[in-house]
């Protein structure tokens, strides 16, 4: 017997749970950024473990400071890109509301994208503070929003691999 989804979780279902996930990401992201900027000065860092530091840095570009020195136009380009992505994601969430992993991934990406858009609009840059290093490897500093985007992207890949495997 085929299992049917409840009406609200089928295509055209409610956005509320997914927007709730995105809102939680935004709140945690913004609260951690407020906390770090109230405790640290720009460039100041503090070792937490042998592989993790807290450090306050600003990113005027995109991932890994891509285009950080581009002259200012990138602030508005990345803000517009984040808003456009948010609109597309809302459409996809509404259309595929019954696909839990897919929508969870999109909600994480939505919250992360909007968290960084808020920074760009308020400060002209994104606040980063999580700094990991192991041996000679050192990752660029990032934030909660970036983490949510990354986890969401991994979930999207996993969801698609699962979907392909089920289709065989």
mmCIF file of C-alpha atoms in Angstrom:
data_model
loop_
_atom_site.group_PDB
_atom_site.id
_atom_site.type_symbol
_atom_site.label_atom_id
_atom_site.label_comp_id
_atom_site.label_asym_id
_atom_site.label_seq_id
_atom_site.Cartn_x
_atom_site.Cartn_y
_atom_site.Cartn_z
ATOM 1 C CA UNK A 1 0.000 0.000 0.000
ATOM 2 C CA UNK A 2 1.362 3.424 -0.941
ATOM 3 C CA UNK A 3 1.937 5.808 1.917
ATOM 4 C CA UNK A 4 0.438 9.266 1.422
ATOM 5 C CA UNK A 5 1.786 12.370 3.051
ATOM 6 C CA UNK A 6 -0.416 14.618 5.152
ATOM 7 C CA UNK A 7 -1.887 17.425 3.070
ATOM 8 C CA UNK A 8 0.304 20.173 4.525
ATOM 9 C CA UNK A 9 3.541 18.305 3.755
ATOM 10 C CA UNK A 10 2.750 17.593 0.114
ATOM 11 C CA UNK A 11 3.738 19.932 -2.705
ATOM 12 C CA UNK A 12 2.456 23.388 -1.894
ATOM 13 C CA UNK A 13 2.685 22.681 1.840
ATOM 14 C CA UNK A 14 3.400 25.123 4.593
ATOM 15 C CA UNK A 15 6.633 27.090 4.801
ATOM 16 C CA UNK A 16 6.348 27.662 8.551
ATOM 17 C CA UNK A 17 8.542 24.822 9.881
ATOM 18 C CA UNK A 18 11.279 25.516 7.351
ATOM 19 C CA UNK A 19 11.217 29.259 7.956
ATOM 20 C CA UNK A 20 11.410 28.423 11.664
ATOM 21 C CA UNK A 21 14.624 26.467 11.092
ATOM 22 C CA UNK A 22 16.041 29.367 9.054
ATOM 23 C CA UNK A 23 15.041 31.847 11.782
ATOM 24 C CA UNK A 24 16.824 29.766 14.443
ATOM 25 C CA UNK A 25 19.986 29.778 12.300
ATOM 26 C CA UNK A 26 19.740 33.557 11.852
ATOM 27 C CA UNK A 27 19.210 34.146 15.582
ATOM 28 C CA UNK A 28 22.099 31.900 16.660
ATOM 29 C CA UNK A 29 24.332 33.434 13.990
ATOM 30 C CA UNK A 30 23.542 37.029 14.947
ATOM 31 C CA UNK A 31 23.723 36.390 18.699
ATOM 32 C CA UNK A 32 27.155 34.749 18.394
ATOM 33 C CA UNK A 33 28.365 37.664 16.261
ATOM 34 C CA UNK A 34 27.085 40.169 18.833
ATOM 35 C CA UNK A 35 28.822 38.206 21.596
ATOM 36 C CA UNK A 36 32.155 37.995 19.785
ATOM 37 C CA UNK A 37 32.172 41.680 18.796
ATOM 38 C CA UNK A 38 31.417 42.697 22.392
ATOM 39 C CA UNK A 39 34.341 40.665 23.764
ATOM 40 C CA UNK A 40 37.019 40.966 21.035
ATOM 41 C CA UNK A 41 38.590 43.826 19.123
ATOM 42 C CA UNK A 42 39.192 43.418 15.389
ATOM 43 C CA UNK A 43 42.063 40.988 14.812
ATOM 44 C CA UNK A 44 42.148 39.846 18.436
ATOM 45 C CA UNK A 45 42.169 36.114 18.985
ATOM 46 C CA UNK A 46 42.160 33.625 21.815
ATOM 47 C CA UNK A 47 43.205 29.965 21.731
ATOM 48 C CA UNK A 48 40.420 27.656 22.910
ATOM 49 C CA UNK A 49 42.038 24.297 22.130
ATOM 50 C CA UNK A 50 45.185 23.145 20.339
ATOM 51 C CA UNK A 51 43.251 23.254 17.030
ATOM 52 C CA UNK A 52 40.612 25.957 17.553
ATOM 53 C CA UNK A 53 40.758 29.707 18.180
ATOM 54 C CA UNK A 54 38.216 32.466 18.468
ATOM 55 C CA UNK A 55 39.318 35.477 16.425
ATOM 56 C CA UNK A 56 37.390 38.520 15.243
ATOM 57 C CA UNK A 57 37.915 39.184 11.540
ATOM 58 C CA UNK A 58 35.849 40.796 8.809
ATOM 59 C CA UNK A 59 35.222 39.373 5.364
ATOM 60 C CA UNK A 60 34.256 41.914 2.706
ATOM 61 C CA UNK A 61 34.160 39.222 0.025
ATOM 62 C CA UNK A 62 32.542 35.835 -0.347
ATOM 63 C CA UNK A 63 33.755 32.399 0.747
ATOM 64 C CA UNK A 64 37.481 32.365 1.599
ATOM 65 C CA UNK A 65 37.517 36.181 1.115
ATOM 66 C CA UNK A 66 36.909 35.825 -2.639
ATOM 67 C CA UNK A 67 36.777 39.378 -4.104
ATOM 68 C CA UNK A 68 37.409 40.914 -0.659
ATOM 69 C CA UNK A 69 39.540 43.675 -2.193
ATOM 70 C CA UNK A 70 37.280 44.364 -5.170
ATOM 71 C CA UNK A 71 36.523 47.964 -4.225
ATOM 72 C CA UNK A 72 33.091 47.853 -2.586
ATOM 73 C CA UNK A 73 30.730 46.753 -5.356
ATOM 74 C CA UNK A 74 30.946 43.158 -4.056
ATOM 75 C CA UNK A 75 29.010 44.151 -0.907
ATOM 76 C CA UNK A 76 25.926 44.891 -2.992
ATOM 77 C CA UNK A 77 26.474 42.048 -5.447
ATOM 78 C CA UNK A 78 26.709 39.449 -2.667
ATOM 79 C CA UNK A 79 23.764 41.038 -0.847
ATOM 80 C CA UNK A 80 21.652 40.827 -4.023
ATOM 81 C CA UNK A 81 22.817 37.259 -4.610
ATOM 82 C CA UNK A 82 21.864 36.305 -1.044
ATOM 83 C CA UNK A 83 18.408 37.848 -1.390
ATOM 84 C CA UNK A 84 17.847 36.191 -4.783
ATOM 85 C CA UNK A 85 18.942 32.836 -3.330
ATOM 86 C CA UNK A 86 16.534 33.330 -0.411
ATOM 87 C CA UNK A 87 13.622 33.922 -2.793
ATOM 88 C CA UNK A 88 14.462 30.835 -4.871
ATOM 89 C CA UNK A 89 14.848 28.764 -1.710
ATOM 90 C CA UNK A 90 11.440 29.922 -0.403
ATOM 91 C CA UNK A 91 9.873 28.872 -3.695
ATOM 92 C CA UNK A 92 11.565 25.455 -3.481
ATOM 93 C CA UNK A 93 10.545 25.030 0.160
ATOM 94 C CA UNK A 94 6.916 25.743 -0.692
ATOM 95 C CA UNK A 95 6.975 23.424 -3.689
ATOM 96 C CA UNK A 96 8.750 20.503 -1.979
ATOM 97 C CA UNK A 97 7.566 20.903 1.615
ATOM 98 C CA UNK A 98 7.120 17.137 2.047
ATOM 99 C CA UNK A 99 10.774 16.307 1.395
ATOM 100 C CA UNK A 100 12.189 16.614 4.890
ATOM 101 C CA UNK A 101 15.913 16.284 4.249
ATOM 102 C CA UNK A 102 15.791 18.463 1.136
ATOM 103 C CA UNK A 103 13.862 21.176 2.985
ATOM 104 C CA UNK A 104 16.053 20.947 6.086
ATOM 105 C CA UNK A 105 19.090 21.490 3.860
ATOM 106 C CA UNK A 106 17.456 24.431 2.112
ATOM 107 C CA UNK A 107 16.331 25.962 5.426
ATOM 108 C CA UNK A 108 19.900 25.796 6.770
ATOM 109 C CA UNK A 109 21.211 27.440 3.601
ATOM 110 C CA UNK A 110 18.457 30.074 3.771
ATOM 111 C CA UNK A 111 19.240 30.956 7.382
ATOM 112 C CA UNK A 112 22.968 31.113 6.687
ATOM 113 C CA UNK A 113 22.570 33.227 3.573
ATOM 114 C CA UNK A 114 20.289 35.703 5.339
ATOM 115 C CA UNK A 115 22.562 35.816 8.391
ATOM 116 C CA UNK A 116 25.421 36.966 6.175
ATOM 117 C CA UNK A 117 23.143 39.346 4.216
ATOM 118 C CA UNK A 118 22.237 41.016 7.516
ATOM 119 C CA UNK A 119 25.955 41.562 8.218
ATOM 120 C CA UNK A 120 26.577 43.015 4.772
ATOM 121 C CA UNK A 121 23.655 45.422 5.113
ATOM 122 C CA UNK A 122 24.469 46.486 8.682
ATOM 123 C CA UNK A 123 28.272 46.574 8.619
ATOM 124 C CA UNK A 124 29.437 46.318 5.006
ATOM 125 C CA UNK A 125 31.216 43.041 5.774
ATOM 126 C CA UNK A 126 30.586 39.623 7.293
ATOM 127 C CA UNK A 127 31.781 38.960 10.840
ATOM 128 C CA UNK A 128 33.839 35.763 11.112
ATOM 129 C CA UNK A 129 35.272 34.301 14.312
ATOM 130 C CA UNK A 130 35.627 30.505 14.194
ATOM 131 C CA UNK A 131 39.250 29.642 13.399
ATOM 132 C CA UNK A 132 40.366 26.012 12.992
ATOM 133 C CA UNK A 133 43.875 24.727 12.341
ATOM 134 C CA UNK A 134 45.510 21.304 12.407
ATOM 135 C CA UNK A 135 49.235 20.857 11.943
ATOM 136 C CA UNK A 136 50.221 23.013 8.982
ATOM 137 C CA UNK A 137 46.625 23.365 7.746
ATOM 138 C CA UNK A 138 44.774 26.528 8.618
ATOM 139 C CA UNK A 139 41.221 27.179 7.424
ATOM 140 C CA UNK A 140 39.928 30.692 6.854
ATOM 141 C CA UNK A 141 37.829 31.964 9.744
ATOM 142 C CA UNK A 142 34.087 31.496 9.371
ATOM 143 C CA UNK A 143 30.855 31.881 11.350
ATOM 144 C CA UNK A 144 27.627 30.078 12.284
ATOM 145 C CA UNK A 145 25.934 31.196 9.041
ATOM 146 C CA UNK A 146 28.773 29.721 6.969
ATOM 147 C CA UNK A 147 28.525 26.492 8.976
ATOM 148 C CA UNK A 148 24.780 26.256 8.305
ATOM 149 C CA UNK A 149 25.337 26.828 4.579
ATOM 150 C CA UNK A 150 28.013 24.113 4.493
ATOM 151 C CA UNK A 151 25.917 21.598 6.442
ATOM 152 C CA UNK A 152 22.940 22.387 4.190
ATOM 153 C CA UNK A 153 25.043 21.817 1.056
ATOM 154 C CA UNK A 154 26.294 18.468 2.392
ATOM 155 C CA UNK A 155 22.708 17.441 3.187
ATOM 156 C CA UNK A 156 21.637 18.392 -0.353
ATOM 157 C CA UNK A 157 24.331 16.152 -1.831
ATOM 158 C CA UNK A 158 23.432 13.321 0.549
ATOM 159 C CA UNK A 159 19.722 13.711 -0.244
ATOM 160 C CA UNK A 160 20.378 13.592 -3.978
ATOM 161 C CA UNK A 161 22.614 10.511 -3.666
ATOM 162 C CA UNK A 162 19.872 8.828 -1.641
ATOM 163 C CA UNK A 163 17.279 9.757 -4.242
ATOM 164 C CA UNK A 164 19.429 8.396 -7.079
ATOM 165 C CA UNK A 165 20.067 5.151 -5.207
ATOM 166 C CA UNK A 166 16.319 4.682 -4.586
ATOM 167 C CA UNK A 167 15.653 5.236 -8.304
ATOM 168 C CA UNK A 168 17.810 2.256 -9.350
#
